[in-house]
Amino acid sequence: MKRVLGEFGRALFGTRARLRWLHLILGGALLMPYWLVGTVIVGPLVGAESIFNSVALQFAAYGIALPIATATALFPLARPLSVAAAKALCGVPAERFAEGPARSRAARLRTSGWFTLHVGIGALISGATLALPPFAVTLILLPLSAGLRHWVMAPDYLDHAWALALCPFAGIAMLTALAACAAAAGALLARQAPVLLGPTPADRLEAAERRATELAERNRLARELHDSVGHALSAVTLQAGAARKVLDSDPEFVREALAAIEETTRRTVGELDSVLGLLRRDDEAANTARLNGPTLDTLDGLIARSGVPVSLTADGDLAAVPAPVSREAYRIVQEGLSNALRHAGASPVSLWIALRGEELEITMENPLPDSVPVIRPGGGRGVRGIAERAALLGGHAQAGPQDAVWRLSARLPLAGRR
C-alpha cells in the first residue's frame, strides 16, 4: 500500500510531472496574446463592454484564439522552438524529435497541430492552476477561522459542523484533481510529441542524404591523406634506405638525401595541414583548403621529389584544365608514382598526359618487378582510390600488369564535377 501511494504521489507531484506541468503553463502563456486578440473580437460582436465577467465570452475568445495560433504555427521556425521546449520539459528522448525548421507541408501541418494541442490544453490547465488553488486553500482553512468564513461570505449550510469538517477534504480533493488533470495532460503531450514533432519521411530522407554526403567527404579525406602522406613516406623511406647504404662511402649523396627528406617532410606537413582543414566545422576554412590543393601546374615539383626517374610527355595546354579535374589528376599521378616507388623501387616511369577533346587522358607505365606483390586483405586502397576519383568526375580508371609493365590509365571528363 505504501509503495502504491508513493508511486501515485510521484506520478502527480514528481520531477517529471512538475516539468510537464510547467510545460503546460508555458503553453497557456503562449496562447495569451492570441486570447487577447480574441477578446477584442468577441467584445464588439456581442456588444459587451467587458468579457471578463462572463465565462462563456471568455471561452468564446478562447475558441477564436486557437485557429489564429494554428495558422501562425505553420511557419517553418515554429518546429525548432516547439522541439526545444518539449525536449527540456516533456521527458521524451531527444533522438525522437526532428531537427531544424519544418520544410515540407506535412511537417508544417504536424507542427501546427502540436502547437494547437500544446497551447489549447495548456491554457485550460493554466487557468485552472490560477483559479483553483486559492479556492481550495480557502476551503482547507475555513474550519480554522470564523473571520475567514465571514470574509468570504460562506453559505449558511457551512454553519453545520459536519459541512465545515468536510471543507478541508474538499479542498485537498480539488488540488489532487488538478494535479491529476495536469499529469494526464502532460502524459498526453509526451505521447504526441514524437508523433507530431518527430521526423517526417522527408526529414528522414534529408538525414540519409546528409549522412551519405558526410561519408563521401570522409572517403575523400581518406584518399587525400593516403595519396599525399603515403607518397611522402614512400619517398622518404627510399631516400633514407639509399643514404644508409652509402653513409660511409658517399657523404655528399647522404647530404642530398637528407635535404630531400627534409623538403619532402616539410611539404607533406603543409599538405597534411591543408587536408585536415577540411575536417574543421568552419566552412570558410574547408573551402580554402579545397582551393589550395595541388594541381597539374605543380606537377614538375611532384616529379622532381618523387624519388624515381620520370619521363613526362604532355600534349595540350594543361593550364586550361578546370581546377577540380586538375586537382584529381594531380592526385592520380601522385598515387601512380607512389605505387611505382613502393613496388618497383627506382625503376623508370613513363608518364603521358594529354587533352583529347573534352577529356584528359593519363597513362603511366613502369617495368614490373621480378615478382608482382600480392595485395593483402584490406590493402589496395591506392588503386581503388584512383578509380573512385575518376568515377566522381564521371570518368574511369584502371591499373594492372600488361606485357611486362604495370600500366595505369585514366580518362577524366573536363566537365566533371564533384
PDB file of C-alpha atoms in Angstrom, residues 94-357:
ATOM      1  CA  ALA A  94      15.870  13.854 -27.826  1.00  0.00           C
ATOM      2  CA  GLU A  95      16.528  11.401 -30.670  1.00  0.00           C
ATOM      3  CA  ARG A  96      12.774  11.030 -31.252  1.00  0.00           C
ATOM      4  CA  PHE A  97      12.443  14.644 -32.365  1.00  0.00           C
ATOM      5  CA  ALA A  98      13.114  16.104 -35.787  1.00  0.00           C
ATOM      6  CA  GLU A  99      15.878  18.653 -36.248  1.00  0.00           C
ATOM      7  CA  GLY A 100      15.689  22.014 -37.944  1.00  0.00           C
ATOM      8  CA  PRO A 101      12.806  24.027 -39.385  1.00  0.00           C
ATOM      9  CA  ALA A 102       9.778  22.285 -40.874  1.00  0.00           C
ATOM     10  CA  ARG A 103      10.299  22.481 -44.638  1.00  0.00           C
ATOM     11  CA  SER A 104       7.688  20.137 -46.052  1.00  0.00           C
ATOM     12  CA  ARG A 105       3.952  20.717 -45.977  1.00  0.00           C
ATOM     13  CA  ALA A 106       3.398  17.599 -43.859  1.00  0.00           C
ATOM     14  CA  ALA A 107       5.974  18.734 -41.290  1.00  0.00           C
ATOM     15  CA  ARG A 108       4.405  22.181 -41.013  1.00  0.00           C
ATOM     16  CA  LEU A 109       0.935  20.704 -40.555  1.00  0.00           C
ATOM     17  CA  ARG A 110       2.224  18.385 -37.835  1.00  0.00           C
ATOM     18  CA  THR A 111       3.934  21.241 -36.060  1.00  0.00           C
ATOM     19  CA  SER A 112       0.811  23.347 -36.279  1.00  0.00           C
ATOM     20  CA  GLY A 113      -1.227  20.507 -34.809  1.00  0.00           C
ATOM     21  CA  TRP A 114       1.247  20.120 -31.952  1.00  0.00           C
ATOM     22  CA  PHE A 115       1.289  23.843 -31.196  1.00  0.00           C
ATOM     23  CA  THR A 116      -2.511  23.976 -31.146  1.00  0.00           C
ATOM     24  CA  LEU A 117      -2.665  20.978 -28.806  1.00  0.00           C
ATOM     25  CA  HIS A 118       0.018  22.432 -26.547  1.00  0.00           C
ATOM     26  CA  VAL A 119      -1.441  25.912 -26.183  1.00  0.00           C
ATOM     27  CA  GLY A 120      -5.047  24.688 -26.126  1.00  0.00           C
ATOM     28  CA  ILE A 121      -4.593  22.223 -23.274  1.00  0.00           C
ATOM     29  CA  GLY A 122      -2.001  24.437 -21.637  1.00  0.00           C
ATOM     30  CA  ALA A 123      -4.427  27.358 -21.461  1.00  0.00           C
ATOM     31  CA  LEU A 124      -7.053  25.226 -19.702  1.00  0.00           C
ATOM     32  CA  ILE A 125      -4.556  23.847 -17.185  1.00  0.00           C
ATOM     33  CA  SER A 126      -3.073  27.320 -16.653  1.00  0.00           C
ATOM     34  CA  GLY A 127      -6.498  28.800 -15.983  1.00  0.00           C
ATOM     35  CA  ALA A 128      -7.310  26.044 -13.516  1.00  0.00           C
ATOM     36  CA  THR A 129      -3.908  26.480 -11.856  1.00  0.00           C
ATOM     37  CA  LEU A 130      -4.578  30.185 -11.329  1.00  0.00           C
ATOM     38  CA  ALA A 131      -8.171  29.860 -10.124  1.00  0.00           C
ATOM     39  CA  LEU A 132      -8.471  26.568  -8.257  1.00  0.00           C
ATOM     40  CA  PRO A 133      -5.635  26.576  -5.660  1.00  0.00           C
ATOM     41  CA  PRO A 134      -6.746  29.814  -3.908  1.00  0.00           C
ATOM     42  CA  PHE A 135     -10.299  28.454  -3.614  1.00  0.00           C
ATOM     43  CA  ALA A 136      -9.066  25.059  -2.398  1.00  0.00           C
ATOM     44  CA  VAL A 137      -6.753  26.607   0.190  1.00  0.00           C
ATOM     45  CA  THR A 138      -9.628  28.753   1.415  1.00  0.00           C
ATOM     46  CA  LEU A 139     -11.752  25.617   1.893  1.00  0.00           C
ATOM     47  CA  ILE A 140      -8.970  23.959   3.852  1.00  0.00           C
ATOM     48  CA  LEU A 141      -8.639  26.952   6.178  1.00  0.00           C
ATOM     49  CA  LEU A 142     -12.375  27.646   6.698  1.00  0.00           C
ATOM     50  CA  PRO A 143     -12.761  25.407   9.794  1.00  0.00           C
ATOM     51  CA  LEU A 144      -9.875  27.218  11.451  1.00  0.00           C
ATOM     52  CA  SER A 145     -11.156  30.802  11.221  1.00  0.00           C
ATOM     53  CA  ALA A 146     -14.614  32.251  11.763  1.00  0.00           C
ATOM     54  CA  GLY A 147     -13.366  35.586  10.461  1.00  0.00           C
ATOM     55  CA  LEU A 148     -12.335  33.926   7.199  1.00  0.00           C
ATOM     56  CA  ARG A 149     -15.831  32.422   6.845  1.00  0.00           C
ATOM     57  CA  HIS A 150     -17.357  35.848   7.334  1.00  0.00           C
ATOM     58  CA  TRP A 151     -14.901  37.475   4.931  1.00  0.00           C
ATOM     59  CA  VAL A 152     -15.640  35.034   2.115  1.00  0.00           C
ATOM     60  CA  MET A 153     -19.385  35.137   2.812  1.00  0.00           C
ATOM     61  CA  ALA A 154     -19.678  31.387   3.274  1.00  0.00           C
ATOM     62  CA  PRO A 155     -23.156  29.948   2.632  1.00  0.00           C
ATOM     63  CA  ASP A 156     -25.449  29.164   5.551  1.00  0.00           C
ATOM     64  CA  TYR A 157     -25.055  25.403   5.298  1.00  0.00           C
ATOM     65  CA  LEU A 158     -21.439  25.763   6.353  1.00  0.00           C
ATOM     66  CA  ASP A 159     -22.763  26.660   9.792  1.00  0.00           C
ATOM     67  CA  HIS A 160     -23.281  22.934  10.284  1.00  0.00           C
ATOM     68  CA  ALA A 161     -20.290  21.246  11.910  1.00  0.00           C
ATOM     69  CA  TRP A 162     -20.344  18.283   9.540  1.00  0.00           C
ATOM     70  CA  ALA A 163     -20.257  20.528   6.451  1.00  0.00           C
ATOM     71  CA  LEU A 164     -17.454  22.616   7.865  1.00  0.00           C
ATOM     72  CA  ALA A 165     -15.469  19.476   8.702  1.00  0.00           C
ATOM     73  CA  LEU A 166     -15.718  18.322   5.074  1.00  0.00           C
ATOM     74  CA  CYS A 167     -14.264  21.564   3.679  1.00  0.00           C
ATOM     75  CA  PRO A 168     -10.559  20.587   4.112  1.00  0.00           C
ATOM     76  CA  PHE A 169     -11.154  17.257   2.401  1.00  0.00           C
ATOM     77  CA  ALA A 170     -12.944  19.013  -0.454  1.00  0.00           C
ATOM     78  CA  GLY A 171     -10.010  21.431  -0.841  1.00  0.00           C
ATOM     79  CA  ILE A 172      -7.472  18.606  -0.828  1.00  0.00           C
ATOM     80  CA  ALA A 173      -9.586  16.693  -3.354  1.00  0.00           C
ATOM     81  CA  MET A 174      -9.650  19.727  -5.638  1.00  0.00           C
ATOM     82  CA  LEU A 175      -5.855  20.132  -5.516  1.00  0.00           C
ATOM     83  CA  THR A 176      -5.393  16.412  -6.139  1.00  0.00           C
ATOM     84  CA  ALA A 177      -7.793  16.520  -9.066  1.00  0.00           C
ATOM     85  CA  LEU A 178      -5.929  19.473 -10.533  1.00  0.00           C
ATOM     86  CA  ALA A 179      -2.616  17.624 -10.200  1.00  0.00           C
ATOM     87  CA  ALA A 180      -4.158  14.533 -11.779  1.00  0.00           C
ATOM     88  CA  CYS A 181      -5.505  16.544 -14.714  1.00  0.00           C
ATOM     89  CA  ALA A 182      -2.128  18.225 -15.212  1.00  0.00           C
ATOM     90  CA  ALA A 183      -0.315  14.866 -15.058  1.00  0.00           C
ATOM     91  CA  ALA A 184      -2.748  13.323 -17.559  1.00  0.00           C
ATOM     92  CA  ALA A 185      -2.460  16.306 -19.910  1.00  0.00           C
ATOM     93  CA  GLY A 186       1.343  16.228 -19.636  1.00  0.00           C
ATOM     94  CA  ALA A 187       1.403  12.496 -20.390  1.00  0.00           C
ATOM     95  CA  LEU A 188      -0.830  13.083 -23.416  1.00  0.00           C
ATOM     96  CA  LEU A 189       1.525  15.733 -24.775  1.00  0.00           C
ATOM     97  CA  ALA A 190       4.528  13.485 -24.118  1.00  0.00           C
ATOM     98  CA  ARG A 191       2.900  10.701 -26.160  1.00  0.00           C
ATOM     99  CA  GLN A 192       2.008  13.006 -29.016  1.00  0.00           C
ATOM    100  CA  ALA A 193       5.318  14.882 -29.132  1.00  0.00           C
ATOM    101  CA  PRO A 194       7.241  12.230 -31.135  1.00  0.00           C
ATOM    102  CA  VAL A 195       4.248  11.789 -33.456  1.00  0.00           C
ATOM    103  CA  LEU A 196       3.804  15.469 -34.278  1.00  0.00           C
ATOM    104  CA  LEU A 197       7.362  16.741 -33.773  1.00  0.00           C
ATOM    105  CA  GLY A 198       9.202  13.626 -34.924  1.00  0.00           C
ATOM    106  CA  PRO A 199      10.905  13.322 -38.328  1.00  0.00           C
ATOM    107  CA  THR A 200       8.698  13.016 -41.391  1.00  0.00           C
ATOM    108  CA  PRO A 201       9.694  10.794 -44.351  1.00  0.00           C
ATOM    109  CA  ALA A 202      11.145  13.908 -45.973  1.00  0.00           C
ATOM    110  CA  ASP A 203      13.204  14.601 -42.838  1.00  0.00           C
ATOM    111  CA  ARG A 204      14.490  11.018 -42.834  1.00  0.00           C
ATOM    112  CA  LEU A 205      15.428  11.280 -46.499  1.00  0.00           C
ATOM    113  CA  GLU A 206      17.257  14.544 -45.853  1.00  0.00           C
ATOM    114  CA  ALA A 207      19.101  12.960 -42.924  1.00  0.00           C
ATOM    115  CA  ALA A 208      20.087   9.988 -45.090  1.00  0.00           C
ATOM    116  CA  GLU A 209      21.369  12.300 -47.820  1.00  0.00           C
ATOM    117  CA  ARG A 210      23.302  14.313 -45.253  1.00  0.00           C
ATOM    118  CA  ARG A 211      24.829  11.108 -43.885  1.00  0.00           C
ATOM    119  CA  ALA A 212      25.772   9.986 -47.400  1.00  0.00           C
ATOM    120  CA  THR A 213      27.427  13.345 -48.030  1.00  0.00           C
ATOM    121  CA  GLU A 214      29.387  13.047 -44.792  1.00  0.00           C
ATOM    122  CA  LEU A 215      30.537   9.536 -45.703  1.00  0.00           C
ATOM    123  CA  ALA A 216      31.578  10.691 -49.167  1.00  0.00           C
ATOM    124  CA  GLU A 217      33.544  13.555 -47.611  1.00  0.00           C
ATOM    125  CA  ARG A 218      35.158  11.161 -45.161  1.00  0.00           C
ATOM    126  CA  ASN A 219      36.201   8.850 -48.004  1.00  0.00           C
ATOM    127  CA  ARG A 220      37.588  11.811 -49.910  1.00  0.00           C
ATOM    128  CA  LEU A 221      39.654  12.842 -46.908  1.00  0.00           C
ATOM    129  CA  ALA A 222      40.953   9.302 -46.590  1.00  0.00           C
ATOM    130  CA  ARG A 223      42.071   9.408 -50.228  1.00  0.00           C
ATOM    131  CA  GLU A 224      43.749  12.782 -49.740  1.00  0.00           C
ATOM    132  CA  LEU A 225      45.671  11.535 -46.717  1.00  0.00           C
ATOM    133  CA  HIS A 226      46.590   8.270 -48.413  1.00  0.00           C
ATOM    134  CA  ASP A 227      47.864   9.977 -51.539  1.00  0.00           C
ATOM    135  CA  SER A 228      49.807  12.858 -50.001  1.00  0.00           C
ATOM    136  CA  VAL A 229      51.179  11.222 -46.857  1.00  0.00           C
ATOM    137  CA  GLY A 230      51.623   7.764 -48.406  1.00  0.00           C
ATOM    138  CA  HIS A 231      53.616   9.147 -51.313  1.00  0.00           C
ATOM    139  CA  ALA A 232      55.818  11.191 -48.996  1.00  0.00           C
ATOM    140  CA  LEU A 233      56.513   8.248 -46.693  1.00  0.00           C
ATOM    141  CA  SER A 234      57.423   6.014 -49.626  1.00  0.00           C
ATOM    142  CA  ALA A 235      59.847   8.623 -50.978  1.00  0.00           C
ATOM    143  CA  VAL A 236      61.366   9.283 -47.553  1.00  0.00           C
ATOM    144  CA  THR A 237      61.789   5.546 -46.910  1.00  0.00           C
ATOM    145  CA  LEU A 238      63.561   5.031 -50.240  1.00  0.00           C
ATOM    146  CA  GLN A 239      65.848   8.042 -49.730  1.00  0.00           C
ATOM    147  CA  ALA A 240      66.692   7.055 -46.171  1.00  0.00           C
ATOM    148  CA  GLY A 241      67.459   3.490 -47.237  1.00  0.00           C
ATOM    149  CA  ALA A 242      69.717   4.635 -50.045  1.00  0.00           C
ATOM    150  CA  ALA A 243      71.513   7.085 -47.741  1.00  0.00           C
ATOM    151  CA  ARG A 244      72.084   4.387 -45.132  1.00  0.00           C
ATOM    152  CA  LYS A 245      73.788   2.120 -47.676  1.00  0.00           C
ATOM    153  CA  VAL A 246      76.339   4.772 -48.722  1.00  0.00           C
ATOM    154  CA  LEU A 247      76.656   6.517 -45.348  1.00  0.00           C
ATOM    155  CA  ASP A 248      80.415   5.930 -45.139  1.00  0.00           C
ATOM    156  CA  SER A 249      81.365   5.934 -48.802  1.00  0.00           C
ATOM    157  CA  ASP A 250      79.414   8.872 -50.256  1.00  0.00           C
ATOM    158  CA  PRO A 251      78.751  11.646 -47.694  1.00  0.00           C
ATOM    159  CA  GLU A 252      77.689  14.072 -50.450  1.00  0.00           C
ATOM    160  CA  PHE A 253      74.866  11.754 -51.536  1.00  0.00           C
ATOM    161  CA  VAL A 254      73.802  11.377 -47.917  1.00  0.00           C
ATOM    162  CA  ARG A 255      73.602  15.157 -47.552  1.00  0.00           C
ATOM    163  CA  GLU A 256      71.481  15.390 -50.700  1.00  0.00           C
ATOM    164  CA  ALA A 257      69.224  12.589 -49.464  1.00  0.00           C
ATOM    165  CA  LEU A 258      68.757  14.263 -46.083  1.00  0.00           C
ATOM    166  CA  ALA A 259      67.962  17.566 -47.783  1.00  0.00           C
ATOM    167  CA  ALA A 260      65.409  15.787 -49.966  1.00  0.00           C
ATOM    168  CA  ILE A 261      63.893  14.120 -46.893  1.00  0.00           C
ATOM    169  CA  GLU A 262      63.674  17.500 -45.149  1.00  0.00           C
ATOM    170  CA  GLU A 263      61.972  19.108 -48.142  1.00  0.00           C
ATOM    171  CA  THR A 264      59.582  16.186 -48.590  1.00  0.00           C
ATOM    172  CA  THR A 265      58.508  16.173 -44.951  1.00  0.00           C
ATOM    173  CA  ARG A 266      58.097  19.967 -44.876  1.00  0.00           C
ATOM    174  CA  ARG A 267      55.924  19.877 -47.987  1.00  0.00           C
ATOM    175  CA  THR A 268      53.909  16.940 -46.656  1.00  0.00           C
ATOM    176  CA  VAL A 269      53.224  18.713 -43.383  1.00  0.00           C
ATOM    177  CA  GLY A 270      51.811  21.617 -45.383  1.00  0.00           C
ATOM    178  CA  GLU A 271      49.608  19.284 -47.426  1.00  0.00           C
ATOM    179  CA  LEU A 272      48.527  17.458 -44.280  1.00  0.00           C
ATOM    180  CA  ASP A 273      47.503  20.737 -42.686  1.00  0.00           C
ATOM    181  CA  SER A 274      45.540  21.598 -45.826  1.00  0.00           C
ATOM    182  CA  VAL A 275      43.713  18.258 -45.768  1.00  0.00           C
ATOM    183  CA  LEU A 276      42.983  18.454 -42.063  1.00  0.00           C
ATOM    184  CA  GLY A 277      41.478  21.878 -42.689  1.00  0.00           C
ATOM    185  CA  LEU A 278      38.628  20.025 -44.379  1.00  0.00           C
ATOM    186  CA  LEU A 279      37.764  18.449 -41.038  1.00  0.00           C
ATOM    187  CA  ARG A 280      37.064  21.789 -39.432  1.00  0.00           C
ATOM    188  CA  ARG A 281      33.486  22.848 -38.993  1.00  0.00           C
ATOM    189  CA  ASP A 282      34.338  26.275 -40.355  1.00  0.00           C
ATOM    190  CA  ASP A 283      33.089  26.194 -43.950  1.00  0.00           C
ATOM    191  CA  GLU A 284      35.421  29.019 -44.954  1.00  0.00           C
ATOM    192  CA  ALA A 285      38.466  27.082 -43.768  1.00  0.00           C
ATOM    193  CA  ALA A 286      37.256  23.966 -45.579  1.00  0.00           C
ATOM    194  CA  ASN A 287      36.707  25.844 -48.827  1.00  0.00           C
ATOM    195  CA  THR A 288      40.150  27.437 -48.551  1.00  0.00           C
ATOM    196  CA  ALA A 289      41.726  24.013 -48.073  1.00  0.00           C
ATOM    197  CA  ARG A 290      39.957  22.721 -51.184  1.00  0.00           C
ATOM    198  CA  LEU A 291      41.022  25.675 -53.305  1.00  0.00           C
ATOM    199  CA  ASN A 292      44.651  25.391 -52.203  1.00  0.00           C
ATOM    200  CA  GLY A 293      45.024  21.747 -53.269  1.00  0.00           C
ATOM    201  CA  PRO A 294      47.872  20.940 -55.684  1.00  0.00           C
ATOM    202  CA  THR A 295      47.081  20.890 -59.419  1.00  0.00           C
ATOM    203  CA  LEU A 296      48.835  19.898 -62.638  1.00  0.00           C
ATOM    204  CA  ASP A 297      50.591  23.273 -62.587  1.00  0.00           C
ATOM    205  CA  THR A 298      52.789  21.920 -59.791  1.00  0.00           C
ATOM    206  CA  LEU A 299      53.423  18.559 -61.469  1.00  0.00           C
ATOM    207  CA  ASP A 300      57.093  19.343 -62.138  1.00  0.00           C
ATOM    208  CA  GLY A 301      57.748  19.683 -58.425  1.00  0.00           C
ATOM    209  CA  LEU A 302      55.993  16.374 -57.724  1.00  0.00           C
ATOM    210  CA  ILE A 303      58.104  14.600 -60.335  1.00  0.00           C
ATOM    211  CA  ALA A 304      61.316  16.142 -59.007  1.00  0.00           C
ATOM    212  CA  ARG A 305      60.518  14.917 -55.493  1.00  0.00           C
ATOM    213  CA  SER A 306      59.109  11.542 -56.497  1.00  0.00           C
ATOM    214  CA  GLY A 307      62.337   9.588 -55.968  1.00  0.00           C
ATOM    215  CA  VAL A 308      62.014   7.794 -59.320  1.00  0.00           C
ATOM    216  CA  PRO A 309      63.150   8.813 -62.831  1.00  0.00           C
ATOM    217  CA  VAL A 310      60.092  10.030 -64.727  1.00  0.00           C
ATOM    218  CA  SER A 311      59.770  10.691 -68.449  1.00  0.00           C
ATOM    219  CA  LEU A 312      56.867  13.136 -68.906  1.00  0.00           C
ATOM    220  CA  THR A 313      55.103  13.745 -72.215  1.00  0.00           C
ATOM    221  CA  ALA A 314      52.405  16.417 -72.133  1.00  0.00           C
ATOM    222  CA  ASP A 315      50.087  17.118 -75.039  1.00  0.00           C
ATOM    223  CA  GLY A 316      47.891  20.190 -74.835  1.00  0.00           C
ATOM    224  CA  ASP A 317      47.591  23.177 -72.518  1.00  0.00           C
ATOM    225  CA  LEU A 318      47.349  21.596 -69.078  1.00  0.00           C
ATOM    226  CA  ALA A 319      46.835  25.021 -67.506  1.00  0.00           C
ATOM    227  CA  ALA A 320      43.440  25.125 -69.224  1.00  0.00           C
ATOM    228  CA  VAL A 321      42.215  22.034 -67.370  1.00  0.00           C
ATOM    229  CA  PRO A 322      39.452  23.013 -64.879  1.00  0.00           C
ATOM    230  CA  ALA A 323      40.692  23.185 -61.296  1.00  0.00           C
ATOM    231  CA  PRO A 324      38.604  20.268 -59.904  1.00  0.00           C
ATOM    232  CA  VAL A 325      39.802  17.966 -62.701  1.00  0.00           C
ATOM    233  CA  SER A 326      43.364  19.257 -62.396  1.00  0.00           C
ATOM    234  CA  ARG A 327      43.462  18.525 -58.648  1.00  0.00           C
ATOM    235  CA  GLU A 328      42.186  14.979 -59.112  1.00  0.00           C
ATOM    236  CA  ALA A 329      44.605  14.384 -61.980  1.00  0.00           C
ATOM    237  CA  TYR A 330      47.495  15.522 -59.760  1.00  0.00           C
ATOM    238  CA  ARG A 331      46.443  13.059 -57.055  1.00  0.00           C
ATOM    239  CA  ILE A 332      46.123  10.240 -59.578  1.00  0.00           C
ATOM    240  CA  VAL A 333      49.644  10.874 -60.849  1.00  0.00           C
ATOM    241  CA  GLN A 334      50.910  11.135 -57.286  1.00  0.00           C
ATOM    242  CA  GLU A 335      49.379   7.794 -56.339  1.00  0.00           C
ATOM    243  CA  GLY A 336      50.756   6.189 -59.501  1.00  0.00           C
ATOM    244  CA  LEU A 337      54.264   7.383 -58.653  1.00  0.00           C
ATOM    245  CA  SER A 338      53.849   6.168 -55.089  1.00  0.00           C
ATOM    246  CA  ASN A 339      52.879   2.698 -56.317  1.00  0.00           C
ATOM    247  CA  ALA A 340      55.846   2.627 -58.687  1.00  0.00           C
ATOM    248  CA  LEU A 341      58.203   3.698 -55.899  1.00  0.00           C
ATOM    249  CA  ARG A 342      56.727   1.271 -53.408  1.00  0.00           C
ATOM    250  CA  HIS A 343      56.611  -1.806 -55.623  1.00  0.00           C
ATOM    251  CA  ALA A 344      59.225  -1.260 -58.345  1.00  0.00           C
ATOM    252  CA  GLY A 345      61.911   0.695 -56.470  1.00  0.00           C
ATOM    253  CA  ALA A 346      63.718   3.252 -58.604  1.00  0.00           C
ATOM    254  CA  SER A 347      62.545   1.813 -61.919  1.00  0.00           C
ATOM    255  CA  PRO A 348      61.921   4.459 -64.593  1.00  0.00           C
ATOM    256  CA  VAL A 349      58.367   5.632 -65.129  1.00  0.00           C
ATOM    257  CA  SER A 350      56.851   6.836 -68.380  1.00  0.00           C
ATOM    258  CA  LEU A 351      54.028   9.360 -67.978  1.00  0.00           C
ATOM    259  CA  TRP A 352      51.747  10.705 -70.717  1.00  0.00           C
ATOM    260  CA  ILE A 353      49.172  13.416 -70.072  1.00  0.00           C
ATOM    261  CA  ALA A 354      47.084  14.624 -72.988  1.00  0.00           C
ATOM    262  CA  LEU A 355      43.978  16.620 -73.732  1.00  0.00           C
ATOM    263  CA  ARG A 356      41.716  14.644 -76.055  1.00  0.00           C
ATOM    264  CA  GLY A 357      38.656  16.690 -76.961  1.00  0.00           C
TER     265      GLY A 357
END
